[in-house]
Amino acid sequence: MNDRPNPLRSLPAVNDVLAVPPICDLLATQPRERLVEAIRAELAEIRERLRRGETVVEASRAELLAQAAATRFHQAMAPHLRRVINATGIVLHTNLGRAPMAEAAAQAAHAAASEYLNLELDLETGKRSSRQNAVRDWICQLTGAESATAVNNNAAATVIVLRALCQGKEVIVSRGQLVEIGGSFRIPEIMGVSGATLREVGTTNITRLSDYANAITPNTGGLLLVHCSNYRISGFTESVPVEDLVTLGRERGIPVIDDVGSGALIDWARWGFTGEPLARSSLAAGADLVLFSGDKLLGGPQAGLIAGKKEWIQKVEKDPLMRAFRLDKMTLASLEATLRIYLDEERALREIPILRMLETPLTTLEARALRLASQITSLPGIASAEPRADVSYVGGGSLPDQTCPTWTVEVQARGLSDEELSYRLRRNNPAVLGRLRDGKLILDMLTIFEAQESALVDALAGVITSQEAGGSS
Ligand SMILES: *Cc1c(COP(=O)(O)O)cnc(C)c1O
């Protein structure tokens, strides 16, 4: 060992590496500084490994070092947000951006982003106008509301409504509805932020109208209903329907606020999903304000929609927080486009991706599963790919415990655990996410776009080959 030359001394210099492919080719199009950084980082790592006594093949060869530095460069320059093929079957996957948007909505966002638009200008009069005009009338038409406005999400809608209507006052909520939606959205805490005081009534399973009535004082600012979006209370249970709360609110002159959560604009019972309130029904029952998300069952961009009495909407829009919570031009444009699609329900079923998924006949999902399975089976390195009838969840904190039928492909790769296979697919570009069950990777046809199928097969082919090339690891 001691008579061998010190490998640290024979390390190529940065300039040597810059002169050989693929680095010298990258220099033509990529920033030199970033390439030098990648080479230096690669050299630093090699030095460290040599000091630990490891054998490093790149250490004395500029070409190999350039190869490693180029890989490091590409990794460092890659965007953090990547396309994902959602093969989980979960239609609204919060970690995957909830609802994919309709083509028309995506195009509207693109146009709003890349050109100028009349965001706050009335083109008739040439005077300044409100950006909320982009969505106000459409929300009113679709829900029957007198007026409407929109903010960044339903959490923001809740905060600004409670502030504008109930700041410094008490808001009465049932103990069965003190929900946590996830990611630190808890009704008691939201209440704290808004400056309203929470007045809990009833018990977890039973709350009666008399509980609300008995809690009303001269300092009561609102009666709040919160939909149990992500859980169900079943068994011995009783809650107060919005109609009854409205009667009480009217008698005592107190506004009723209904957070319906998911914002279904059409009845999801058509696909067998029950218990999801419609904004239109709540407003018809007399709720003063109804709040819901734009990117859950509505299938649009992230937004919080507020619909109801004009008087309250005006108060909300005058609140100083509106400036912080207002939607940007791209979201407004895509929300408007999404809402306009709903003016024609048949069109909504065709064009809103999450509705289209649920509308897909089971026989179509089956045919696609059979086709995908046979394509995957023919890949070298695949042990099995079996089509199978299964069930999916809507997810995204909506419709808990309710499933819908689907078709899946169950994949096993030769010499590769289900976990290793799913890890490699997750790191692919586009990333592929499935479910794991009984040592198999489950690919759910419900949420895989038909146009993504060939990319999915390519991804599988790629990650299995990389295993064979890399040997056992
Ligand atoms: C999802 C949900 C929220 C939060 O909505 P975001 O748009 O995610 O901020 C609030 N309330 C209910 C009832 C919900 O279901």
CSV table of C-alpha atoms and ligand atoms in Angstrom, one decimal:
chain,number,residue,atom,x,y,z
A,1,MET,CA,0.0,0.0,0.0
A,2,ASN,CA,2.6,2.5,1.1
A,3,ASP,CA,4.7,2.3,-2.1
A,4,ARG,CA,1.6,3.1,-4.2
A,5,PRO,CA,1.2,6.7,-5.4
A,6,ASN,CA,-1.2,8.8,-3.3
A,7,PRO,CA,-4.5,8.8,-5.2
A,8,LEU,CA,-5.3,12.2,-3.7
A,9,ARG,CA,-2.4,13.7,-5.6
A,10,SER,CA,-3.4,12.2,-9.0
A,11,LEU,CA,-7.0,13.6,-8.8
A,12,PRO,CA,-7.8,15.5,-12.1
A,13,ALA,CA,-8.0,19.3,-11.8
A,14,VAL,CA,-11.3,21.1,-12.4
A,15,ASN,CA,-10.1,22.3,-15.7
A,16,ASP,CA,-9.2,18.8,-16.9
A,17,VAL,CA,-12.8,17.7,-16.2
A,18,LEU,CA,-14.2,20.8,-18.0
A,19,ALA,CA,-12.3,19.7,-21.1
A,20,VAL,CA,-13.8,16.2,-21.5
A,21,PRO,CA,-17.3,14.9,-22.5
A,22,PRO,CA,-20.0,15.1,-21.4
A,23,ILE,CA,-19.0,18.2,-19.4
A,24,CYS,CA,-17.4,20.0,-22.4
A,25,ASP,CA,-20.6,19.5,-24.4
A,26,LEU,CA,-22.7,20.8,-21.6
A,27,LEU,CA,-20.6,23.9,-21.4
A,28,ALA,CA,-22.1,25.0,-24.7
A,29,THR,CA,-25.6,25.4,-23.3
A,30,GLN,CA,-25.3,25.3,-19.5
A,31,PRO,CA,-23.9,27.9,-17.0
A,32,ARG,CA,-20.2,27.3,-16.4
A,33,GLU,CA,-20.5,28.3,-12.8
A,34,ARG,CA,-23.0,25.5,-12.0
A,35,LEU,CA,-20.9,23.0,-13.9
A,36,VAL,CA,-17.8,24.0,-11.9
A,37,GLU,CA,-19.8,23.7,-8.7
A,38,ALA,CA,-20.8,20.1,-9.6
A,39,ILE,CA,-17.2,19.1,-10.4
A,40,ARG,CA,-16.0,20.6,-7.2
A,41,ALA,CA,-18.7,18.8,-5.2
A,42,GLU,CA,-17.8,15.5,-7.0
A,43,LEU,CA,-14.1,16.0,-6.2
A,44,ALA,CA,-14.8,16.8,-2.6
A,45,GLU,CA,-16.8,13.6,-2.2
A,46,ILE,CA,-14.1,11.5,-3.9
A,47,ARG,CA,-11.4,13.0,-1.7
A,48,GLU,CA,-13.5,12.1,1.3
A,49,ARG,CA,-13.9,8.5,0.1
A,50,LEU,CA,-10.2,8.2,-0.6
A,51,ARG,CA,-9.3,9.4,2.9
A,52,ARG,CA,-11.6,6.7,4.3
A,53,GLY,CA,-9.4,4.2,2.3
A,54,GLU,CA,-12.0,3.3,-0.3
A,55,THR,CA,-11.1,2.5,-3.9
A,56,VAL,CA,-12.6,5.1,-6.2
A,57,VAL,CA,-12.5,4.3,-9.9
A,58,GLU,CA,-13.2,7.9,-11.0
A,59,ALA,CA,-10.3,9.2,-8.9
A,60,SER,CA,-7.7,9.2,-11.7
A,61,ARG,CA,-9.8,9.4,-14.8
A,62,ALA,CA,-11.2,12.7,-15.9
A,63,GLU,CA,-13.7,11.1,-18.2
A,64,LEU,CA,-15.3,9.1,-15.4
A,65,LEU,CA,-15.3,12.1,-13.1
A,66,ALA,CA,-16.9,14.2,-15.8
A,67,GLN,CA,-19.7,11.5,-16.1
A,68,ALA,CA,-20.3,11.6,-12.4
A,69,ALA,CA,-20.2,15.4,-12.3
A,70,ALA,CA,-22.7,15.6,-15.1
A,71,THR,CA,-25.1,13.3,-13.3
A,72,ARG,CA,-24.7,15.5,-10.2
A,73,PHE,CA,-25.2,18.6,-12.2
A,74,HIS,CA,-28.5,17.3,-13.7
A,75,GLN,CA,-29.8,16.3,-10.3
A,76,ALA,CA,-28.9,19.7,-8.8
A,77,MET,CA,-30.6,21.5,-11.7
A,78,ALA,CA,-33.8,19.4,-11.8
A,79,PRO,CA,-37.0,21.1,-10.7
A,80,HIS,CA,-38.5,20.1,-7.4
A,81,LEU,CA,-42.0,19.8,-8.8
A,82,ARG,CA,-42.4,16.9,-11.1
A,83,ARG,CA,-45.2,15.3,-13.0
A,84,VAL,CA,-46.7,12.3,-11.2
A,85,ILE,CA,-48.7,9.5,-12.7
A,86,ASN,CA,-51.3,8.9,-10.0
A,87,ALA,CA,-51.9,5.1,-10.0
A,88,THR,CA,-53.1,5.1,-6.3
A,89,GLY,CA,-56.8,5.2,-7.4
A,90,ILE,CA,-57.2,8.1,-4.9
A,91,VAL,CA,-59.1,10.7,-7.0
A,92,LEU,CA,-58.3,13.6,-4.7
A,93,HIS,CA,-54.8,13.0,-3.4
A,94,THR,CA,-53.9,16.0,-1.3
A,95,ASN,CA,-50.1,15.3,-1.6
A,96,LEU,CA,-50.5,15.1,-5.4
A,97,GLY,CA,-52.3,18.4,-5.8
A,98,ARG,CA,-55.9,17.3,-5.2
A,99,ALA,CA,-58.0,17.8,-8.4
A,100,PRO,CA,-56.3,17.9,-11.8
A,101,MET,CA,-58.0,20.7,-13.7
A,102,ALA,CA,-60.0,20.7,-16.9
A,103,GLU,CA,-58.2,21.5,-20.1
A,104,ALA,CA,-60.1,24.7,-20.5
A,105,ALA,CA,-59.2,25.7,-16.9
A,106,ALA,CA,-55.5,25.0,-17.5
A,107,GLN,CA,-55.6,27.0,-20.7
A,108,ALA,CA,-57.3,29.9,-19.0
A,109,ALA,CA,-54.6,29.9,-16.4
A,110,HIS,CA,-51.9,29.8,-19.1
A,111,ALA,CA,-53.4,32.8,-21.0
A,112,ALA,CA,-53.8,34.8,-17.7
A,113,ALA,CA,-50.2,34.0,-16.8
A,114,SER,CA,-48.6,34.9,-20.2
A,115,GLU,CA,-50.6,37.9,-21.3
A,116,TYR,CA,-52.3,41.0,-19.8
A,117,LEU,CA,-56.0,40.7,-18.8
A,118,ASN,CA,-58.8,42.9,-17.4
A,119,LEU,CA,-58.2,41.6,-13.9
A,120,GLU,CA,-59.5,44.8,-12.2
A,121,LEU,CA,-60.7,46.9,-15.1
A,122,ASP,CA,-64.2,47.3,-16.4
A,123,LEU,CA,-63.8,47.3,-20.1
A,124,GLU,CA,-67.2,49.0,-20.6
A,125,THR,CA,-66.5,52.1,-18.5
A,126,GLY,CA,-62.7,52.0,-18.5
A,127,LYS,CA,-62.8,52.3,-14.7
A,128,ARG,CA,-61.3,50.2,-12.0
A,129,SER,CA,-63.4,47.1,-11.0
A,130,SER,CA,-63.3,44.2,-8.6
A,131,ARG,CA,-61.4,41.0,-9.5
A,132,GLN,CA,-64.2,39.1,-7.9
A,133,ASN,CA,-66.5,39.9,-10.8
A,134,ALA,CA,-64.7,37.2,-12.7
A,135,VAL,CA,-66.4,34.5,-10.6
A,136,ARG,CA,-69.2,36.2,-8.7
A,137,ASP,CA,-72.0,35.7,-11.2
A,138,TRP,CA,-71.0,32.2,-12.1
A,139,ILE,CA,-71.0,31.1,-8.4
A,140,CYS,CA,-74.4,32.8,-8.0
A,141,GLN,CA,-75.9,31.0,-11.0
A,142,LEU,CA,-74.6,27.6,-9.9
A,143,THR,CA,-75.6,27.9,-6.2
A,144,GLY,CA,-78.6,30.2,-6.3
A,145,ALA,CA,-76.7,32.7,-4.0
A,146,GLU,CA,-77.4,36.4,-4.0
A,147,SER,CA,-73.7,37.2,-4.1
A,148,ALA,CA,-70.4,35.5,-3.8
A,149,THR,CA,-66.6,35.9,-3.5
A,150,ALA,CA,-63.5,33.7,-3.6
A,151,VAL,CA,-60.3,33.5,-1.6
A,152,ASN,CA,-57.2,31.2,-1.5
A,153,ASN,CA,-58.8,28.2,0.1
A,154,ASN,CA,-61.6,27.1,2.4
A,155,ALA,CA,-59.4,27.6,5.4
A,156,ALA,CA,-59.0,31.3,4.4
A,157,ALA,CA,-62.7,31.5,3.7
A,158,THR,CA,-63.5,30.3,7.2
A,159,VAL,CA,-61.1,32.8,8.8
A,160,ILE,CA,-62.2,35.8,6.9
A,161,VAL,CA,-65.9,35.0,7.3
A,162,LEU,CA,-65.6,34.6,11.1
A,163,ARG,CA,-63.6,37.8,11.3
A,164,ALA,CA,-65.9,39.9,9.2
A,165,LEU,CA,-69.1,38.6,10.8
A,166,CYS,CA,-68.2,37.5,14.3
A,167,GLN,CA,-64.9,39.2,15.5
A,168,GLY,CA,-65.1,39.8,19.2
A,169,LYS,CA,-68.2,37.8,19.5
A,170,GLU,CA,-69.1,34.2,20.3
A,171,VAL,CA,-69.7,31.6,17.6
A,172,ILE,CA,-71.8,28.5,18.5
A,173,VAL,CA,-70.5,25.2,17.1
A,174,SER,CA,-71.5,21.6,17.9
A,175,ARG,CA,-68.9,19.5,19.7
A,176,GLY,CA,-69.5,16.9,17.0
A,177,GLN,CA,-68.2,19.3,14.4
A,178,LEU,CA,-65.0,20.6,15.9
A,179,VAL,CA,-63.1,19.0,13.1
A,180,GLU,CA,-59.5,18.8,12.1
A,181,ILE,CA,-59.1,18.7,8.3
A,182,GLY,CA,-55.4,17.9,8.5
A,183,GLY,CA,-52.3,20.0,8.2
A,184,SER,CA,-53.2,22.1,11.3
A,185,PHE,CA,-56.6,23.2,10.1
A,186,ARG,CA,-58.7,22.8,13.3
A,187,ILE,CA,-61.9,24.7,13.9
A,188,PRO,CA,-61.0,25.8,17.4
A,189,GLU,CA,-57.7,27.2,16.2
A,190,ILE,CA,-59.1,28.9,13.1
A,191,MET,CA,-61.6,30.5,15.5
A,192,GLY,CA,-58.7,31.8,17.6
A,193,VAL,CA,-57.0,33.3,14.5
A,194,SER,CA,-60.3,35.0,13.4
A,195,GLY,CA,-60.8,36.8,16.7
A,196,ALA,CA,-64.1,35.1,17.4
A,197,THR,CA,-64.7,33.1,20.5
A,198,LEU,CA,-65.7,29.4,20.3
A,199,ARG,CA,-68.8,28.4,22.2
A,200,GLU,CA,-69.1,24.6,22.1
A,201,VAL,CA,-72.5,23.0,22.6
A,202,GLY,CA,-73.9,19.5,22.7
A,203,THR,CA,-71.7,16.4,22.9
A,204,THR,CA,-69.7,14.5,20.3
A,205,ASN,CA,-72.6,12.3,19.1
A,206,ILE,CA,-75.7,14.4,20.1
A,207,THR,CA,-76.4,18.1,19.6
A,208,ARG,CA,-80.0,19.4,19.6
A,209,LEU,CA,-81.5,22.7,18.5
A,210,SER,CA,-82.1,23.5,22.2
A,211,ASP,CA,-78.4,23.3,22.8
A,212,TYR,CA,-77.8,26.1,20.3
A,213,ALA,CA,-80.8,28.1,21.6
A,214,ASN,CA,-79.7,27.9,25.2
A,215,ALA,CA,-76.2,29.1,24.4
A,216,ILE,CA,-77.3,32.3,22.6
A,217,THR,CA,-76.4,35.5,24.4
A,218,PRO,CA,-76.4,39.1,23.3
A,219,ASN,CA,-72.8,38.5,22.4
A,220,THR,CA,-73.5,35.7,19.9
A,221,GLY,CA,-72.2,36.6,16.5
A,222,GLY,CA,-72.9,33.5,14.5
A,223,LEU,CA,-74.2,29.9,14.3
A,224,LEU,CA,-71.6,27.7,12.5
A,225,LEU,CA,-72.2,24.3,10.9
A,226,VAL,CA,-69.1,22.4,9.8
A,227,HIS,CA,-69.4,19.3,7.5
A,228,CYS,CA,-67.7,16.1,8.8
A,229,SER,CA,-65.8,15.9,5.5
A,230,ASN,CA,-63.2,13.3,6.6
A,231,TYR,CA,-65.0,11.3,9.3
A,232,ARG,CA,-68.4,10.0,10.1
A,233,ILE,CA,-70.2,9.8,13.4
A,234,SER,CA,-72.5,6.8,13.3
A,235,GLY,CA,-74.6,4.9,15.8
A,236,PHE,CA,-76.6,6.8,18.4
A,237,THR,CA,-76.3,10.3,16.9
A,238,GLU,CA,-78.2,13.4,16.3
A,239,SER,CA,-77.3,16.7,14.7
A,240,VAL,CA,-79.3,19.8,13.7
A,241,PRO,CA,-80.2,20.2,10.1
A,242,VAL,CA,-79.4,23.6,8.5
A,243,GLU,CA,-83.1,24.4,8.0
A,244,ASP,CA,-83.7,24.3,11.8
A,245,LEU,CA,-80.6,26.3,12.6
A,246,VAL,CA,-81.8,28.9,10.0
A,247,THR,CA,-85.2,29.2,11.8
A,248,LEU,CA,-83.4,29.8,15.1
A,249,GLY,CA,-81.0,32.2,13.6
A,250,ARG,CA,-83.8,34.2,12.0
A,251,GLU,CA,-85.8,34.4,15.2
A,252,ARG,CA,-82.8,35.7,17.1
A,253,GLY,CA,-81.2,37.8,14.3
A,254,ILE,CA,-78.0,35.7,14.1
A,255,PRO,CA,-76.3,34.7,10.8
A,256,VAL,CA,-76.0,31.0,10.0
A,257,ILE,CA,-72.7,30.0,8.4
A,258,ASP,CA,-72.4,26.6,6.8
A,259,ASP,CA,-69.0,25.2,5.9
A,260,VAL,CA,-70.0,22.4,3.5
A,261,GLY,CA,-66.3,21.6,2.9
A,262,SER,CA,-66.1,19.8,-0.4
A,263,GLY,CA,-68.1,22.0,-2.8
A,264,ALA,CA,-69.9,19.4,-4.8
A,265,LEU,CA,-71.8,21.3,-7.5
A,266,ILE,CA,-73.6,18.2,-8.7
A,267,ASP,CA,-75.0,15.4,-6.5
A,268,TRP,CA,-72.4,12.7,-6.0
A,269,ALA,CA,-75.1,10.2,-5.1
A,270,ARG,CA,-75.2,9.4,-8.8
A,271,TRP,CA,-72.0,7.5,-8.2
A,272,GLY,CA,-73.2,6.0,-5.0
A,273,PHE,CA,-71.5,8.5,-2.7
A,274,THR,CA,-73.9,9.8,0.0
A,275,GLY,CA,-73.8,12.5,2.7
A,276,GLU,CA,-72.1,15.2,0.7
A,277,PRO,CA,-74.0,18.5,1.2
A,278,LEU,CA,-74.6,20.7,-1.9
A,279,ALA,CA,-74.0,24.5,-1.5
A,280,ARG,CA,-77.2,25.1,-3.4
A,281,SER,CA,-79.3,23.1,-0.9
A,282,SER,CA,-77.8,24.8,2.1
A,283,LEU,CA,-78.5,28.2,0.5
A,284,ALA,CA,-82.0,27.2,-0.4
A,285,ALA,CA,-82.5,26.2,3.2
A,286,GLY,CA,-81.7,29.8,4.1
A,287,ALA,CA,-78.0,29.7,5.2
A,288,ASP,CA,-76.6,33.2,5.3
A,289,LEU,CA,-73.1,32.1,4.0
A,290,VAL,CA,-72.0,28.8,2.6
A,291,LEU,CA,-68.2,28.0,2.3
A,292,PHE,CA,-66.5,25.4,0.2
A,293,SER,CA,-63.2,24.4,-1.5
A,294,GLY,CA,-62.4,24.8,-5.2
A,295,ASP,CA,-60.1,21.8,-5.5
A,296,LYS,CA,-62.1,19.0,-3.8
A,297,LEU,CA,-65.3,17.6,-5.3
A,298,LEU,CA,-65.7,20.8,-7.5
A,299,GLY,CA,-62.6,19.7,-9.4
A,300,GLY,CA,-61.0,23.1,-10.0
A,301,PRO,CA,-58.1,25.1,-8.7
A,302,GLN,CA,-57.3,25.6,-5.0
A,303,ALA,CA,-59.7,28.2,-3.8
A,304,GLY,CA,-62.3,29.0,-1.1
A,305,LEU,CA,-65.7,30.0,-2.3
A,306,ILE,CA,-68.0,32.0,-0.2
A,307,ALA,CA,-71.7,32.3,-1.4
A,308,GLY,CA,-74.7,33.9,0.3
A,309,LYS,CA,-76.3,37.2,1.3
A,310,LYS,CA,-75.0,40.3,-0.4
A,311,GLU,CA,-74.7,42.2,2.8
A,312,TRP,CA,-72.3,39.7,4.3
A,313,ILE,CA,-70.3,39.2,1.1
A,314,GLN,CA,-69.7,43.0,1.1
A,315,LYS,CA,-68.5,42.8,4.7
A,316,VAL,CA,-66.2,40.0,3.9
A,317,GLU,CA,-64.8,41.9,0.9
A,318,LYS,CA,-64.2,45.0,3.0
A,319,ASP,CA,-62.1,43.1,5.6
A,320,PRO,CA,-58.5,44.1,5.5
A,321,LEU,CA,-57.5,40.4,5.3
A,322,MET,CA,-59.1,40.2,1.8
A,323,ARG,CA,-55.9,41.7,0.4
A,324,ALA,CA,-53.9,38.9,1.9
A,325,PHE,CA,-56.4,36.2,1.0
A,326,ARG,CA,-57.4,37.2,-2.5
A,327,LEU,CA,-56.9,34.9,-5.5
A,328,ASP,CA,-54.2,35.6,-8.1
A,329,LYS,CA,-55.0,36.1,-11.7
A,330,MET,CA,-54.1,32.5,-12.8
A,331,THR,CA,-56.3,30.9,-10.2
A,332,LEU,CA,-59.2,33.3,-10.9
A,333,ALA,CA,-59.0,32.5,-14.6
A,334,SER,CA,-59.0,28.8,-14.0
A,335,LEU,CA,-61.7,29.0,-11.4
A,336,GLU,CA,-63.9,31.0,-13.8
A,337,ALA,CA,-63.3,28.5,-16.6
A,338,THR,CA,-64.1,25.6,-14.3
A,339,LEU,CA,-67.4,27.2,-13.1
A,340,ARG,CA,-68.4,28.0,-16.6
A,341,ILE,CA,-68.1,24.3,-17.6
A,342,TYR,CA,-70.6,23.5,-14.9
A,343,LEU,CA,-73.3,25.7,-16.6
A,344,ASP,CA,-73.7,22.6,-18.8
A,345,GLU,CA,-73.8,19.6,-16.6
A,346,GLU,CA,-73.2,17.1,-19.4
A,347,ARG,CA,-70.1,19.1,-20.3
A,348,ALA,CA,-68.9,19.0,-16.7
A,349,LEU,CA,-69.2,15.2,-16.7
A,350,ARG,CA,-67.0,15.1,-19.8
A,351,GLU,CA,-64.5,17.7,-19.1
A,352,ILE,CA,-63.8,18.0,-15.3
A,353,PRO,CA,-61.2,15.2,-14.9
A,354,ILE,CA,-62.4,13.9,-11.5
A,355,LEU,CA,-66.0,13.7,-12.8
A,356,ARG,CA,-64.8,12.0,-16.0
A,357,MET,CA,-63.0,9.4,-14.0
A,358,LEU,CA,-66.1,8.5,-12.1
A,359,GLU,CA,-68.2,8.5,-15.2
A,360,THR,CA,-65.9,6.0,-16.9
A,361,PRO,CA,-67.8,2.7,-17.4
A,362,LEU,CA,-66.3,-0.2,-15.4
A,363,THR,CA,-66.0,-2.1,-18.7
A,364,THR,CA,-63.7,0.6,-20.0
A,365,LEU,CA,-61.5,0.4,-16.9
A,366,GLU,CA,-61.5,-3.4,-17.3
A,367,ALA,CA,-60.4,-3.2,-21.0
A,368,ARG,CA,-57.7,-0.7,-20.1
A,369,ALA,CA,-56.5,-2.9,-17.2
A,370,LEU,CA,-56.3,-5.9,-19.6
A,371,ARG,CA,-54.4,-4.0,-22.2
A,372,LEU,CA,-52.0,-2.4,-19.6
A,373,ALA,CA,-51.4,-5.8,-18.0
A,374,SER,CA,-50.5,-7.5,-21.3
A,375,GLN,CA,-48.1,-4.6,-22.1
A,376,ILE,CA,-46.4,-4.9,-18.7
A,377,THR,CA,-46.3,-8.7,-18.9
A,378,SER,CA,-44.2,-8.5,-22.0
A,379,LEU,CA,-41.5,-6.4,-20.4
A,380,PRO,CA,-38.3,-8.4,-19.5
A,381,GLY,CA,-37.9,-8.6,-15.7
A,382,ILE,CA,-41.6,-8.7,-14.9
A,383,ALA,CA,-42.7,-11.8,-12.9
A,384,SER,CA,-46.4,-11.1,-13.2
A,385,ALA,CA,-49.0,-8.4,-14.1
A,386,GLU,CA,-52.6,-9.4,-13.4
A,387,PRO,CA,-55.7,-7.4,-14.1
A,388,ARG,CA,-58.2,-7.4,-11.2
A,389,ALA,CA,-61.5,-5.9,-10.0
A,390,ASP,CA,-60.9,-3.7,-7.0
A,391,VAL,CA,-62.2,-0.6,-5.1
A,392,SER,CA,-60.9,3.0,-4.9
A,393,TYR,CA,-61.4,5.9,-2.6
A,394,VAL,CA,-62.1,9.5,-3.5
A,395,GLY,CA,-59.8,10.8,-0.7
A,396,GLY,CA,-58.7,14.3,-0.2
A,397,GLY,CA,-60.6,14.4,3.1
A,398,SER,CA,-63.8,13.7,1.2
A,399,LEU,CA,-66.3,10.8,1.4
A,400,PRO,CA,-64.6,8.7,4.1
A,401,ASP,CA,-65.4,5.0,4.2
A,402,GLN,CA,-67.1,5.1,0.8
A,403,THR,CA,-65.6,3.2,-2.1
A,404,CYS,CA,-66.2,3.0,-5.8
A,405,PRO,CA,-65.5,0.0,-8.1
A,406,THR,CA,-62.4,0.0,-10.2
A,407,TRP,CA,-59.9,-2.2,-12.1
A,408,THR,CA,-56.3,-2.5,-11.2
A,409,VAL,CA,-53.1,-4.2,-12.5
A,410,GLU,CA,-51.1,-6.1,-9.8
A,411,VAL,CA,-47.4,-6.1,-10.7
A,412,GLN,CA,-44.5,-8.2,-9.4
A,413,ALA,CA,-41.0,-7.7,-10.8
A,414,ARG,CA,-38.4,-10.5,-10.8
A,415,GLY,CA,-35.8,-10.1,-8.0
A,416,LEU,CA,-37.2,-6.8,-6.9
A,417,SER,CA,-39.3,-6.3,-3.8
A,418,ASP,CA,-42.6,-4.3,-4.0
A,419,GLU,CA,-41.0,-1.6,-1.9
A,420,GLU,CA,-37.9,-1.3,-4.1
A,421,LEU,CA,-40.0,-1.3,-7.2
A,422,SER,CA,-42.2,1.5,-5.8
A,423,TYR,CA,-39.2,3.5,-4.6
A,424,ARG,CA,-37.7,3.4,-8.1
A,425,LEU,CA,-40.9,4.4,-9.8
A,426,ARG,CA,-41.3,7.3,-7.3
A,427,ARG,CA,-37.9,8.6,-8.3
A,428,ASN,CA,-38.6,8.3,-12.1
A,429,ASN,CA,-39.6,11.3,-14.2
A,430,PRO,CA,-42.5,11.3,-14.4
A,431,ALA,CA,-42.9,9.8,-11.0
A,432,VAL,CA,-45.3,6.9,-10.7
A,433,LEU,CA,-47.2,6.2,-7.5
A,434,GLY,CA,-49.2,3.1,-6.8
A,435,ARG,CA,-50.5,1.1,-3.8
A,436,LEU,CA,-48.7,-1.8,-2.1
A,437,ARG,CA,-50.5,-4.9,-1.1
A,438,ASP,CA,-49.4,-8.5,-0.3
A,439,GLY,CA,-46.0,-7.9,-1.8
A,440,LYS,CA,-47.4,-6.5,-5.0
A,441,LEU,CA,-47.5,-3.1,-6.6
A,442,ILE,CA,-51.2,-2.2,-7.4
A,443,LEU,CA,-51.8,0.2,-10.4
A,444,ASP,CA,-55.3,1.6,-10.3
A,445,MET,CA,-56.8,2.4,-13.7
A,446,LEU,CA,-59.3,4.9,-12.2
A,447,THR,CA,-56.8,7.7,-11.8
A,448,ILE,CA,-54.3,6.9,-14.5
A,449,PHE,CA,-55.1,9.1,-17.5
A,450,GLU,CA,-55.3,7.0,-20.7
A,451,ALA,CA,-52.7,9.2,-22.3
A,452,GLN,CA,-50.3,8.3,-19.5
A,453,GLU,CA,-50.4,4.6,-20.1
A,454,SER,CA,-47.4,4.4,-22.5
A,455,ALA,CA,-45.3,6.6,-20.2
A,456,LEU,CA,-46.2,4.3,-17.3
A,457,VAL,CA,-45.0,1.2,-19.3
A,458,ASP,CA,-41.8,3.1,-20.2
A,459,ALA,CA,-41.2,4.0,-16.6
A,460,LEU,CA,-41.6,0.3,-15.5
A,461,ALA,CA,-39.3,-0.8,-18.3
A,462,GLY,CA,-36.7,1.7,-17.3
A,463,VAL,CA,-36.6,1.0,-13.6
A,464,ILE,CA,-36.5,-2.8,-14.1
A,465,THR,CA,-33.7,-2.5,-16.6
A,466,SER,CA,-31.7,-0.2,-14.3
A,467,GLN,CA,-31.8,-3.1,-11.7
A,468,GLU,CA,-30.5,-5.6,-14.2
A,469,ALA,CA,-27.7,-3.3,-15.3
A,470,GLY,CA,-26.8,-2.4,-11.7
A,471,GLY,CA,-26.7,-6.0,-10.6
A,472,SER,CA,-27.8,-6.9,-7.1
A,473,SER,CA,-28.1,-3.9,-4.8
B,1,LIG,C1,-61.4,20.7,3.4
B,1,LIG,C2,-62.1,21.4,4.3
B,1,LIG,C3,-61.7,22.7,4.8
B,1,LIG,C4,-60.4,23.3,4.4
B,1,LIG,O1,-60.5,23.6,3.0
B,1,LIG,P1,-59.1,23.9,2.2
B,1,LIG,O2,-59.7,24.4,0.9
B,1,LIG,O3,-58.3,22.7,2.1
B,1,LIG,O4,-58.5,25.0,2.9
B,1,LIG,C5,-62.5,23.3,5.7
B,1,LIG,N1,-63.7,22.8,6.1
B,1,LIG,C6,-64.1,21.6,5.7
B,1,LIG,C7,-65.4,21.1,6.2
B,1,LIG,C8,-63.4,20.9,4.8
B,1,LIG,O5,-63.8,19.7,4.3
